[in-house]
Amino acid sequence: MSALTADEVEAYRTEGYVVPRLRLPAALVDQLRSTMERLIAENPGIRPERLVSAHIDGQGSGGKNAEGVRGSAAFLDLARDRTIVDAVAQLIGEDVILWGCQIFCKPGGDGMEVPWHQDGHYWPIRPLATCTAWVALDPSTRANGCLRVIPGSHRPSRLYDHMKEDRTDLVLNQRLLDGQFDPAMAVDLELEPGQMSLHDVYMIHGSAPNRSPQRRAGVAIRYMPGTSVFERGLMKPGAQSGYTVDFSTRPLWLLKGRDRTGRNDFSVGHARAAAE
Ligand SMILES: O=C(O)CCC(=O)C(=O)O
């Protein structure tokens, strides 16, 4: 049986996102939630919305990964989940490369806003392509700042203009310029723990601050097709997106099929990633 139904694949193509019927078992979600809580405690200087490369254990100073975060292989196991990978393969093709994973946990009361943006603006992948699986670990609702999308905004396969904002209450610091889309068209992706949404790299999306008392946590797993190249040199390591990322050291994992380009490097970053 396919991971996604034909209707789900069609919805993704037309709307740029889908909330499939797939659901992780409750026991796994409980375990991932506990791991996330441990990581939040072990990364005291980092906002829980910015736990980048949460799937990578580290061996550097303080057990941190190359991007300065203490991660856990439990999230790598999640990213390798056969059903999720099969679902992604139905959307981006049979060659699937894992290149990123970030916890976006908005604490109750002061959870940060994610401004309207397109992911492709931030990433060194050419041709630009990625499917993100955003897996809910807590209930994710309009009240606590669930992911919001503009249906169909991926269709022109075009990156719109972004402006840089220096506000300290934003997870990312580049916002789509006003007038390029209609925020009134936004759809709230309300999810229960264990549910997920899948979205395209060109999809316009964001999320409101969390002023409610309920925490909102999810993990975004990034997959690109084996027909694209992760161009390590295209974006310099640094905090251009609002927090430190370093694409030069990111490990890639070929999870399914082949690297059709022959240009992706699957050794960079792995010694460190595997060392703990
Ligand atoms: O978790 C959120 O609110 C934002 C996530 C996001 O922007 C993404 O996964 O690309």
mmCIF file with all atom_site columns, C-alpha atoms in Angstrom, residues 79-99 130-131 221-228 252-260 264 266:
data_model
loop_
_atom_site.group_PDB
_atom_site.id
_atom_site.type_symbol
_atom_site.label_atom_id
_atom_site.label_alt_id
_atom_site.label_comp_id
_atom_site.label_asym_id
_atom_site.label_entity_id
_atom_site.label_seq_id
_atom_site.pdbx_PDB_ins_code
_atom_site.Cartn_x
_atom_site.Cartn_y
_atom_site.Cartn_z
_atom_site.occupancy
_atom_site.B_iso_or_equiv
_atom_site.pdbx_formal_charge
_atom_site.auth_seq_id
_atom_site.auth_comp_id
_atom_site.auth_asym_id
_atom_site.auth_atom_id
_atom_site.pdbx_PDB_model_num
ATOM 1  C CA . ALA A 1 79  ? 13.793 11.308 9.580  1.00 0.00 ? 79  ALA A CA 1
ATOM 2  C CA . ARG A 1 80  ? 14.582 7.803  8.329  1.00 0.00 ? 80  ARG A CA 1
ATOM 3  C CA . ASP A 1 81  ? 11.094 6.502  9.137  1.00 0.00 ? 81  ASP A CA 1
ATOM 4  C CA . ARG A 1 82  ? 10.216 4.309  6.181  1.00 0.00 ? 82  ARG A CA 1
ATOM 5  C CA . THR A 1 83  ? 6.637  5.519  5.838  1.00 0.00 ? 83  THR A CA 1
ATOM 6  C CA . ILE A 1 84  ? 7.591  9.205  5.915  1.00 0.00 ? 84  ILE A CA 1
ATOM 7  C CA . VAL A 1 85  ? 10.384 8.639  3.386  1.00 0.00 ? 85  VAL A CA 1
ATOM 8  C CA . ASP A 1 86  ? 8.032  6.674  1.110  1.00 0.00 ? 86  ASP A CA 1
ATOM 9  C CA . ALA A 1 87  ? 5.462  9.467  1.348  1.00 0.00 ? 87  ALA A CA 1
ATOM 10 C CA . VAL A 1 88  ? 8.101  12.049 0.433  1.00 0.00 ? 88  VAL A CA 1
ATOM 11 C CA . ALA A 1 89  ? 9.269  9.871  -2.485 1.00 0.00 ? 89  ALA A CA 1
ATOM 12 C CA . GLN A 1 90  ? 5.743  9.990  -3.897 1.00 0.00 ? 90  GLN A CA 1
ATOM 13 C CA . LEU A 1 91  ? 6.063  13.789 -3.946 1.00 0.00 ? 91  LEU A CA 1
ATOM 14 C CA . ILE A 1 92  ? 9.653  14.480 -5.017 1.00 0.00 ? 92  ILE A CA 1
ATOM 15 C CA . GLY A 1 93  ? 10.632 11.250 -6.766 1.00 0.00 ? 93  GLY A CA 1
ATOM 16 C CA . GLU A 1 94  ? 12.258 7.970  -5.852 1.00 0.00 ? 94  GLU A CA 1
ATOM 17 C CA . ASP A 1 95  ? 15.676 9.469  -4.984 1.00 0.00 ? 95  ASP A CA 1
ATOM 18 C CA . VAL A 1 96  ? 15.451 11.022 -1.530 1.00 0.00 ? 96  VAL A CA 1
ATOM 19 C CA . ILE A 1 97  ? 18.215 12.860 0.338  1.00 0.00 ? 97  ILE A CA 1
ATOM 20 C CA . LEU A 1 98  ? 17.862 14.030 3.926  1.00 0.00 ? 98  LEU A CA 1
ATOM 21 C CA . TRP A 1 99  ? 19.642 17.330 4.458  1.00 0.00 ? 99  TRP A CA 1
ATOM 22 C CA . THR A 1 130 ? 12.676 20.224 -1.071 1.00 0.00 ? 130 THR A CA 1
ATOM 23 C CA . CYS A 1 131 ? 9.723  18.677 0.666  1.00 0.00 ? 131 CYS A CA 1
ATOM 24 C CA . ILE A 1 221 ? 12.462 17.378 8.408  1.00 0.00 ? 221 ILE A CA 1
ATOM 25 C CA . ARG A 1 222 ? 13.916 18.458 5.064  1.00 0.00 ? 222 ARG A CA 1
ATOM 26 C CA . TYR A 1 223 ? 14.259 16.141 2.070  1.00 0.00 ? 223 TYR A CA 1
ATOM 27 C CA . MET A 1 224 ? 15.529 16.976 -1.413 1.00 0.00 ? 224 MET A CA 1
ATOM 28 C CA . PRO A 1 225 ? 15.434 14.869 -4.580 1.00 0.00 ? 225 PRO A CA 1
ATOM 29 C CA . GLY A 1 226 ? 18.574 13.142 -5.866 1.00 0.00 ? 226 GLY A CA 1
ATOM 30 C CA . THR A 1 227 ? 18.294 15.327 -8.979 1.00 0.00 ? 227 THR A CA 1
ATOM 31 C CA . SER A 1 228 ? 19.353 18.416 -6.985 1.00 0.00 ? 228 SER A CA 1
ATOM 32 C CA . LEU A 1 252 ? 23.608 14.456 3.844  1.00 0.00 ? 252 LEU A CA 1
ATOM 33 C CA . TRP A 1 253 ? 21.983 11.036 3.966  1.00 0.00 ? 253 TRP A CA 1
ATOM 34 C CA . LEU A 1 254 ? 20.841 9.192  0.856  1.00 0.00 ? 254 LEU A CA 1
ATOM 35 C CA . LEU A 1 255 ? 17.702 7.498  2.160  1.00 0.00 ? 255 LEU A CA 1
ATOM 36 C CA . LYS A 1 256 ? 16.273 6.082  -1.044 1.00 0.00 ? 256 LYS A CA 1
ATOM 37 C CA . GLY A 1 257 ? 17.363 5.617  -4.641 1.00 0.00 ? 257 GLY A CA 1
ATOM 38 C CA . ARG A 1 258 ? 20.459 7.352  -6.049 1.00 0.00 ? 258 ARG A CA 1
ATOM 39 C CA . ASP A 1 259 ? 22.217 10.666 -6.278 1.00 0.00 ? 259 ASP A CA 1
ATOM 40 C CA . ARG A 1 260 ? 21.446 11.327 -9.949 1.00 0.00 ? 260 ARG A CA 1
ATOM 41 C CA . ASN A 1 264 ? 26.363 15.463 -3.632 1.00 0.00 ? 264 ASN A CA 1
ATOM 42 C CA . PHE A 1 266 ? 27.726 12.159 1.579  1.00 0.00 ? 266 PHE A CA 1
#
